[in-house]
CSV table of C-alpha atoms and ligand atoms in Angstrom, one decimal:
chain,number,residue,atom,x,y,z
A,1,MET,CA,3.0,-4.3,-33.0
A,2,ALA,CA,2.9,-5.0,-29.3
A,3,LEU,CA,5.3,-7.6,-28.1
A,4,PRO,CA,3.9,-10.7,-26.6
A,5,GLN,CA,3.6,-10.2,-22.8
A,6,SER,CA,6.0,-13.0,-22.0
A,7,ARG,CA,8.9,-11.0,-23.6
A,8,ALA,CA,8.0,-7.4,-22.9
A,9,CYS,CA,10.0,-5.5,-20.3
A,10,TRP,CA,8.2,-3.7,-17.5
A,11,GLN,CA,8.1,-0.3,-19.4
A,12,GLN,CA,6.6,-1.9,-22.4
A,13,LEU,CA,4.0,-3.6,-20.2
A,14,ILE,CA,3.1,-0.2,-18.7
A,15,SER,CA,2.8,1.3,-22.2
A,16,GLN,CA,0.4,-1.5,-23.2
A,17,SER,CA,-2.0,-0.7,-20.2
A,18,LEU,CA,-5.7,-0.4,-20.5
A,19,CYS,CA,-6.3,3.2,-19.7
A,20,THR,CA,-9.3,4.6,-21.6
A,21,PRO,CA,-13.1,3.9,-21.5
A,22,GLU,CA,-12.7,2.4,-25.0
A,23,ASP,CA,-10.0,-0.1,-23.8
A,24,LEU,CA,-12.3,-0.9,-20.9
A,25,ALA,CA,-15.2,-1.7,-23.2
A,26,LEU,CA,-13.2,-3.6,-25.6
A,27,GLN,CA,-11.1,-5.7,-23.1
A,28,LEU,CA,-13.4,-6.1,-20.2
A,29,ASN,CA,-16.8,-5.4,-21.6
A,30,VAL,CA,-17.3,-2.6,-19.1
A,31,SER,CA,-18.9,0.6,-20.5
A,32,GLY,CA,-21.5,3.3,-20.1
A,33,PRO,CA,-21.7,7.1,-19.5
A,34,GLU,CA,-21.1,6.7,-15.8
A,35,ILE,CA,-17.9,4.8,-16.3
A,36,ARG,CA,-16.7,7.5,-18.7
A,37,ARG,CA,-17.4,10.1,-16.0
A,38,VAL,CA,-15.5,8.1,-13.4
A,39,VAL,CA,-12.5,7.8,-15.8
A,40,ASP,CA,-12.6,11.5,-16.6
A,41,LYS,CA,-12.3,12.3,-12.9
A,42,TYR,CA,-9.9,9.6,-11.6
A,43,PRO,CA,-7.1,8.0,-13.6
A,44,LEU,CA,-7.5,4.5,-14.9
A,45,ARG,CA,-4.6,2.1,-15.5
A,46,ILE,CA,-4.7,-1.7,-15.7
A,47,ASN,CA,-1.4,-3.0,-17.0
A,48,PRO,CA,-1.4,-6.3,-19.0
A,49,TYR,CA,-0.2,-8.4,-16.0
A,50,ALA,CA,-3.1,-7.1,-13.8
A,51,LEU,CA,-5.5,-7.5,-16.7
A,52,GLU,CA,-4.5,-11.2,-16.9
A,53,LEU,CA,-5.4,-11.6,-13.3
A,54,ILE,CA,-8.8,-10.0,-13.8
A,55,ARG,CA,-9.4,-12.0,-17.0
A,56,GLY,CA,-8.4,-15.2,-15.1
A,57,GLY,CA,-11.4,-14.5,-12.8
A,58,SER,CA,-10.1,-12.7,-9.8
A,59,ALA,CA,-13.0,-10.7,-8.5
A,60,ALA,CA,-10.8,-9.2,-5.8
A,61,VAL,CA,-8.4,-7.8,-8.3
A,62,ARG,CA,-11.2,-6.7,-10.5
A,63,ARG,CA,-12.8,-4.7,-7.7
A,64,GLN,CA,-9.6,-2.9,-6.9
A,65,PHE,CA,-8.8,-1.6,-10.4
A,66,VAL,CA,-12.0,-1.5,-12.6
A,67,PRO,CA,-13.8,1.8,-12.3
A,68,ASP,CA,-17.1,1.6,-10.5
A,69,PRO,CA,-20.1,4.1,-10.9
A,70,ALA,CA,-20.2,4.1,-7.1
A,71,GLU,CA,-17.2,6.4,-7.3
A,72,LEU,CA,-19.6,9.2,-8.4
A,73,GLN,CA,-22.1,8.8,-5.6
A,74,PRO,CA,-22.3,11.6,-3.2
A,75,ASP,CA,-20.9,10.0,-0.1
A,76,GLY,CA,-20.5,12.6,2.6
A,77,LEU,CA,-16.8,12.1,2.2
A,78,SER,CA,-16.3,15.1,0.0
A,79,ASP,CA,-12.8,15.7,1.4
A,80,PRO,CA,-10.2,14.7,-1.1
A,81,ASP,CA,-7.5,15.1,1.6
A,82,PRO,CA,-8.9,14.2,5.0
A,83,LEU,CA,-5.5,13.4,6.5
A,84,CYS,CA,-4.4,17.0,5.9
A,85,GLU,CA,-1.3,15.9,4.0
A,86,ALA,CA,-1.3,19.2,2.2
A,87,VAL,CA,-1.0,21.1,5.5
A,88,GLN,CA,1.9,19.0,6.8
A,89,SER,CA,3.8,19.4,3.6
A,90,PRO,CA,6.7,21.9,4.2
A,91,VAL,CA,7.8,21.6,0.6
A,92,PRO,CA,5.6,20.1,-2.3
A,93,GLY,CA,5.7,16.4,-2.4
A,94,LEU,CA,7.0,15.8,1.1
A,95,ILE,CA,4.9,15.2,4.2
A,96,HIS,CA,6.5,15.7,7.6
A,97,ARG,CA,4.0,14.4,10.2
A,98,TYR,CA,6.1,12.5,12.7
A,99,PRO,CA,9.3,14.1,14.1
A,100,ASP,CA,11.7,11.4,12.9
A,101,ARG,CA,10.4,10.4,9.4
A,102,VAL,CA,9.2,11.9,6.3
A,103,LEU,CA,7.1,10.7,3.5
A,104,PHE,CA,8.8,11.7,0.2
A,105,LEU,CA,6.4,11.5,-2.8
A,106,VAL,CA,8.8,10.9,-5.7
A,107,SER,CA,6.4,9.6,-8.3
A,108,GLY,CA,2.9,10.4,-9.4
A,109,GLN,CA,2.6,7.3,-11.4
A,110,CYS,CA,1.6,3.7,-10.6
A,111,ALA,CA,1.6,0.4,-12.4
A,112,VAL,CA,-2.1,0.2,-11.7
A,113,TYR,CA,-4.5,2.8,-10.3
A,114,CYS,CA,-6.3,1.5,-7.2
A,115,ARG,CA,-9.9,2.6,-7.1
A,116,HIS,CA,-9.5,2.8,-3.3
A,117,CYS,CA,-6.3,5.0,-3.4
A,118,MET,CA,-6.1,7.5,-0.5
A,119,ARG,CA,-4.1,9.9,-2.8
A,120,LYS,CA,-6.7,9.5,-5.5
A,121,ARG,CA,-6.6,13.3,-5.8
A,122,GLN,CA,-3.0,13.3,-6.7
A,123,VAL,CA,-1.9,10.2,-8.5
A,124,ALA,CA,-1.1,10.5,-12.2
A,125,ASP,CA,-0.3,14.1,-11.6
A,126,SER,CA,3.0,14.4,-13.2
A,127,GLU,CA,3.9,17.6,-11.3
A,128,THR,CA,4.9,15.5,-8.2
A,129,VAL,CA,7.9,14.1,-10.2
A,130,SER,CA,9.5,17.2,-11.4
A,131,PRO,CA,13.3,17.3,-10.7
A,132,ASP,CA,12.8,20.7,-8.9
A,133,THR,CA,10.3,19.1,-6.5
A,134,ILE,CA,12.6,16.3,-5.8
A,135,ASN,CA,15.6,18.5,-5.3
A,136,ALA,CA,13.5,20.7,-2.9
A,137,GLY,CA,12.6,17.6,-0.9
A,138,ILE,CA,16.2,16.4,-0.7
A,139,ASP,CA,17.2,19.9,0.4
A,140,TYR,CA,14.4,19.9,3.1
A,141,ILE,CA,15.6,16.6,4.4
A,142,SER,CA,19.2,17.8,4.4
A,143,ARG,CA,18.5,20.8,6.6
A,144,THR,CA,16.1,19.0,9.0
A,145,SER,CA,18.3,16.9,11.3
A,146,SER,CA,15.4,15.3,13.1
A,147,VAL,CA,14.6,13.2,10.1
A,148,ARG,CA,16.2,9.7,10.6
A,149,GLU,CA,14.0,7.9,8.1
A,150,VAL,CA,12.9,8.7,4.6
A,151,ILE,CA,10.0,6.8,3.1
A,152,LEU,CA,9.8,7.0,-0.7
A,153,SER,CA,6.2,6.9,-1.7
A,154,GLY,CA,3.9,8.4,-4.3
A,155,GLY,CA,2.5,7.2,-6.6
A,156,ASP,CA,4.8,4.2,-6.8
A,157,PRO,CA,8.5,5.0,-6.5
A,158,LEU,CA,9.4,2.0,-8.6
A,159,MET,CA,7.7,3.7,-11.6
A,160,ILE,CA,10.9,5.7,-11.8
A,161,ASP,CA,13.6,4.2,-14.0
A,162,ASP,CA,16.6,2.7,-12.2
A,163,SER,CA,19.1,5.4,-12.9
A,164,ARG,CA,16.9,8.2,-11.6
A,165,LEU,CA,15.7,6.1,-8.7
A,166,PHE,CA,19.3,5.3,-7.7
A,167,ALA,CA,20.2,8.9,-8.0
A,168,ILE,CA,17.5,9.9,-5.5
A,169,LEU,CA,18.5,7.1,-3.2
A,170,GLU,CA,22.1,8.2,-3.4
A,171,ALA,CA,21.2,11.8,-2.6
A,172,VAL,CA,19.1,10.7,0.4
A,173,GLY,CA,21.7,8.2,1.5
A,174,ARG,CA,24.4,10.8,1.6
A,175,ILE,CA,22.6,12.8,4.2
A,176,ASN,CA,24.3,12.1,7.5
A,177,HIS,CA,21.3,12.1,9.8
A,178,VAL,CA,19.3,9.7,7.6
A,179,GLU,CA,19.7,6.3,9.0
A,180,ILE,CA,17.2,4.2,7.0
A,181,ILE,CA,15.3,4.4,3.8
A,182,ARG,CA,11.9,2.7,3.2
A,183,ILE,CA,10.2,2.2,-0.1
A,184,HIS,CA,6.4,1.9,-0.4
A,185,THR,CA,5.3,0.0,-3.6
A,186,ARG,CA,2.8,-2.2,-5.2
A,187,MET,CA,5.1,-3.5,-7.8
A,188,PRO,CA,6.0,-7.0,-6.6
A,189,GLY,CA,2.3,-7.8,-6.6
A,190,MET,CA,1.1,-5.8,-9.6
A,191,LEU,CA,3.9,-5.8,-12.0
A,192,PRO,CA,6.5,-8.4,-10.7
A,193,ARG,CA,8.6,-8.0,-13.8
A,194,ARG,CA,9.6,-4.6,-12.4
A,195,ILE,CA,11.7,-6.3,-9.8
A,196,THR,CA,14.6,-7.1,-12.1
A,197,PRO,CA,17.9,-8.5,-11.0
A,198,GLU,CA,19.4,-5.1,-11.7
A,199,LEU,CA,16.9,-3.2,-9.6
A,200,THR,CA,17.3,-5.7,-6.8
A,201,ARG,CA,21.1,-5.4,-6.8
A,202,GLY,CA,20.9,-1.6,-7.0
A,203,LEU,CA,18.5,-1.4,-4.0
A,204,ALA,CA,20.6,-3.8,-2.0
A,205,ARG,CA,23.4,-1.2,-2.0
A,206,PHE,CA,21.4,1.1,0.1
A,207,ASN,CA,21.2,-1.2,3.1
A,208,PRO,CA,19.5,-0.5,5.5
A,209,LEU,CA,16.7,-0.2,3.1
A,210,TYR,CA,13.2,-1.6,3.8
A,211,VAL,CA,10.5,-2.4,1.2
A,212,ASN,CA,6.9,-2.3,2.2
A,213,ILE,CA,4.5,-3.8,-0.4
A,214,GLN,CA,0.7,-3.3,-0.7
A,215,PHE,CA,-0.9,-6.8,-0.9
A,216,ASN,CA,-4.7,-7.0,-0.3
A,217,HIS,CA,-5.8,-10.4,-1.5
A,218,PRO,CA,-4.3,-13.9,-1.8
A,219,ASP,CA,-4.9,-13.8,-5.5
A,220,GLU,CA,-2.1,-11.3,-5.8
A,221,LEU,CA,0.5,-13.8,-4.6
A,222,THR,CA,1.0,-15.5,-7.9
A,223,ARG,CA,4.1,-17.5,-8.7
A,224,GLU,CA,5.6,-14.4,-10.4
A,225,ALA,CA,4.8,-12.2,-7.4
A,226,ILE,CA,6.3,-14.7,-5.0
A,227,GLU,CA,9.4,-14.9,-7.1
A,228,ALA,CA,9.7,-11.1,-7.2
A,229,CYS,CA,9.5,-10.9,-3.4
A,230,GLY,CA,12.0,-13.7,-3.3
A,231,ARG,CA,14.5,-11.7,-5.3
A,232,LEU,CA,14.2,-8.8,-3.0
A,233,ALA,CA,14.4,-10.9,0.2
A,234,GLY,CA,17.2,-12.9,-1.3
A,235,ALA,CA,19.2,-9.7,-1.7
A,236,GLY,CA,18.8,-9.1,2.0
A,237,ILE,CA,16.1,-6.5,1.8
A,238,PRO,CA,13.5,-6.8,4.7
A,239,LEU,CA,10.0,-6.9,3.3
A,240,GLY,CA,6.8,-5.8,5.0
A,241,SER,CA,3.2,-5.8,3.8
A,242,GLN,CA,0.6,-3.1,4.1
A,243,THR,CA,-2.9,-4.3,3.5
A,244,VAL,CA,-5.9,-2.1,3.1
A,245,LEU,CA,-9.1,-3.5,4.5
A,246,LEU,CA,-11.6,-3.2,1.7
A,247,ALA,CA,-15.2,-4.1,1.4
A,248,GLY,CA,-15.8,-6.8,-1.1
A,249,VAL,CA,-12.1,-7.6,-1.4
A,250,ASN,CA,-10.7,-8.9,1.9
A,251,ASP,CA,-13.2,-7.9,4.6
A,252,ASN,CA,-13.6,-11.4,6.1
A,253,PRO,CA,-11.3,-13.6,8.4
A,254,THR,CA,-10.9,-16.5,5.9
A,255,THR,CA,-9.5,-14.3,3.2
A,256,MET,CA,-7.2,-12.4,5.6
A,257,ILE,CA,-5.9,-15.6,7.2
A,258,CYS,CA,-5.0,-17.0,3.8
A,259,LEU,CA,-3.4,-13.7,2.8
A,260,MET,CA,-1.2,-13.5,5.8
A,261,ARG,CA,-0.1,-17.1,5.6
A,262,LYS,CA,0.8,-16.6,1.9
A,263,LEU,CA,2.7,-13.4,2.8
A,264,LEU,CA,4.8,-15.1,5.5
A,265,ALA,CA,5.6,-18.0,3.1
A,266,ALA,CA,6.7,-15.4,0.5
A,267,ARG,CA,9.1,-13.9,3.3
A,268,VAL,CA,6.9,-10.7,3.5
A,269,ARG,CA,6.2,-9.8,7.1
A,270,PRO,CA,2.7,-8.4,7.7
A,271,TYR,CA,3.1,-4.9,9.0
A,272,TYR,CA,-0.1,-2.9,8.8
A,273,LEU,CA,-3.7,-3.6,8.2
A,274,HIS,CA,-5.1,-0.2,7.3
A,275,HIS,CA,-8.7,0.7,8.0
A,276,PRO,CA,-9.8,2.5,4.8
A,277,ASP,CA,-9.4,6.2,5.0
A,278,PRO,CA,-12.5,8.5,4.5
A,279,VAL,CA,-11.4,9.6,1.1
A,280,GLU,CA,-13.7,11.1,-1.5
A,281,ALA,CA,-15.1,8.5,-4.0
A,282,THR,CA,-14.1,5.4,-2.0
A,283,ALA,CA,-17.2,5.0,0.2
A,284,HIS,CA,-18.1,1.7,-1.5
A,285,PHE,CA,-14.9,0.2,0.1
A,286,ARG,CA,-15.6,1.3,3.6
A,287,VAL,CA,-16.3,-1.2,6.3
A,288,PRO,CA,-17.1,-0.9,10.0
A,289,VAL,CA,-14.2,-0.9,12.5
A,290,GLU,CA,-15.8,-3.9,14.1
A,291,THR,CA,-15.1,-5.9,10.9
A,292,GLY,CA,-11.4,-5.1,11.2
A,293,LEU,CA,-11.3,-5.9,14.9
A,294,ALA,CA,-13.0,-9.3,14.3
A,295,ILE,CA,-10.4,-10.0,11.6
A,296,VAL,CA,-7.5,-9.2,14.0
A,297,GLU,CA,-9.1,-11.4,16.6
A,298,ALA,CA,-9.5,-14.3,14.1
A,299,LEU,CA,-5.8,-13.9,13.0
A,300,ARG,CA,-4.6,-14.2,16.6
A,301,GLY,CA,-4.4,-17.9,17.3
A,302,ASN,CA,-4.8,-19.0,13.7
A,303,ILE,CA,-1.5,-17.8,12.5
A,304,ALA,CA,1.9,-17.1,14.1
A,305,GLY,CA,2.2,-13.8,15.9
A,306,MET,CA,4.5,-12.7,13.1
A,307,GLY,CA,1.6,-13.0,10.7
A,308,VAL,CA,-0.7,-10.7,12.6
A,309,PRO,CA,-0.4,-7.1,11.2
A,310,GLN,CA,-1.2,-4.1,13.4
A,311,TYR,CA,-4.6,-2.8,12.6
A,312,VAL,CA,-4.5,1.0,12.3
A,313,ILE,CA,-6.7,4.0,11.7
A,314,ASP,CA,-5.2,7.1,10.2
A,315,LEU,CA,-6.6,10.1,12.1
A,316,PRO,CA,-8.3,12.8,10.0
A,317,GLY,CA,-6.6,16.2,10.6
A,318,GLY,CA,-3.2,14.7,10.3
A,319,GLY,CA,-3.1,13.1,13.8
A,320,GLY,CA,-1.2,10.1,12.5
A,321,LYS,CA,-1.8,6.3,12.9
A,322,VAL,CA,-3.4,4.8,15.9
A,323,PRO,CA,-3.5,1.0,16.4
A,324,LEU,CA,-6.8,-0.6,17.3
A,325,GLN,CA,-6.9,-3.9,19.3
A,326,PRO,CA,-9.7,-6.3,20.3
A,327,GLN,CA,-10.6,-5.9,23.9
A,328,TYR,CA,-9.0,-8.9,25.5
A,329,VAL,CA,-9.4,-7.6,29.1
A,330,ILE,CA,-12.9,-8.2,30.3
A,331,GLN,CA,-12.5,-7.0,33.9
A,332,ARG,CA,-9.8,-5.6,36.1
A,333,SER,CA,-9.6,-5.5,39.9
A,334,ASP,CA,-6.7,-4.6,42.2
A,335,GLN,CA,-5.7,-8.3,42.3
A,336,GLU,CA,-6.3,-9.6,38.9
A,337,LEU,CA,-7.2,-9.2,35.3
A,338,THR,CA,-10.0,-11.2,33.7
A,339,VAL,CA,-9.1,-11.8,30.1
A,340,TYR,CA,-10.2,-14.0,27.3
A,341,ASN,CA,-7.9,-15.9,25.0
A,342,PHE,CA,-8.0,-16.8,21.3
A,343,GLU,CA,-10.5,-19.6,21.9
A,344,LYS,CA,-12.8,-17.2,23.8
A,345,LYS,CA,-12.1,-18.9,27.1
A,346,ARG,CA,-11.9,-16.8,30.2
A,347,TYR,CA,-8.7,-16.6,32.3
A,348,LYS,CA,-7.6,-14.9,35.4
A,349,TYR,CA,-4.2,-13.2,35.5
A,350,PRO,CA,-2.8,-12.2,38.9
A,351,LEU,CA,-1.5,-8.6,39.3
B,1,PLP,C1,2.1,6.2,7.6
B,1,PLP,C2,2.9,7.4,7.5
B,1,PLP,C3,4.3,7.4,7.9
B,1,PLP,C4,4.9,6.1,8.3
B,1,PLP,O1,4.4,5.6,9.5
B,1,PLP,P1,5.0,4.3,10.1
B,1,PLP,O2,4.1,4.1,11.3
B,1,PLP,O3,6.4,4.5,10.5
B,1,PLP,O4,4.9,3.2,9.1
B,1,PLP,C5,5.0,8.5,7.8
B,1,PLP,N1,4.5,9.7,7.5
B,1,PLP,C6,3.2,9.8,7.1
B,1,PLP,C7,2.7,11.1,6.7
B,1,PLP,C8,2.3,8.7,7.1
B,1,PLP,O5,1.1,8.7,6.7
B,2,SF4,S1,-0.4,1.9,-5.9
B,2,SF4,FE1,-0.7,3.1,-4.1
B,2,SF4,S2,-0.5,5.3,-4.7
B,2,SF4,FE2,-0.8,4.0,-6.6
B,2,SF4,S3,-3.0,4.1,-6.9
B,2,SF4,FE3,-2.5,2.2,-5.6
B,2,SF4,S4,-2.8,2.9,-3.5
B,2,SF4,FE4,-2.6,4.8,-4.8
């Protein structure tokens, strides 16, 4: 019999996840042939913690994790890999796009599968976790001296159990030219119990190590999630957030201002606001760039500069991330700039 959620450890919670069309019908009253086809094509996992948020009434969490027939609509975004990650992959599971840093995909699993995932084509593919793949990645990093930073991503790197995770971190940390390590995860918000004291202490040994967390909606900052962030921050691990701009989840200034304020209060520094990538089966999450720009404009002046993430698009073809900014400069002459401020008042600035 399943343990009550309050006592189960994180692995038990994962094993109790909702992951079939039958579970969906039973637990959330979502069913139908289309849903079945979506689940056949893209993995489904909603762990008991996330399920509780959905049952508690969070429409934003629901939209991120409950399969949607819209995923089957032909959308003109037939490319499963628009960012050409496969091409920039010198060894499987490792993406080397920028000279000084690599993305090292060490896990194909996640605590929940996001319907908007940009690596939808890959997650839940256990091949990305084979020890050979990981060794080949470590070997590549060792012989590539331009790599100063290793970003563990996936999937979710914190799906790996502590001993294997620490072994990877140790192997990477031993490489002389690697100066910092970063971990990309959704765990503090989507399975806070994963952030155990043991994990936290273990990670703190790899200082300087940064943890960037995906948080998309204020509903995700529950007391447990805030405590999980607090454990990491309390161990001296700098935390950043990466938020994906998603239609029907957070595509308005009010939600974003609330999210960024809550993140700052949880000691998580907003880092990126990602414009959604043109990935297959995610068209229903797309929003115009103007929406993102309007949100950034609303954040400026309504929250500390520390709480304003950089709004970025990731270029198709593997061109990398490019920041987008509202146009504050209205006019420019040889003598002065005409700009507007956060209250939309015009000012002149002498040059
Ligand atoms: C986003 C990304 C990085 C990290 O970029 P930062 O701007 O340093 O956060 C590294 N490699 C790839 C392939 C990426 O997509
Ligand atoms: S946690 Fe990240 S890798 Fe996993 S499904 Fe969500 S967006 Fe994709």
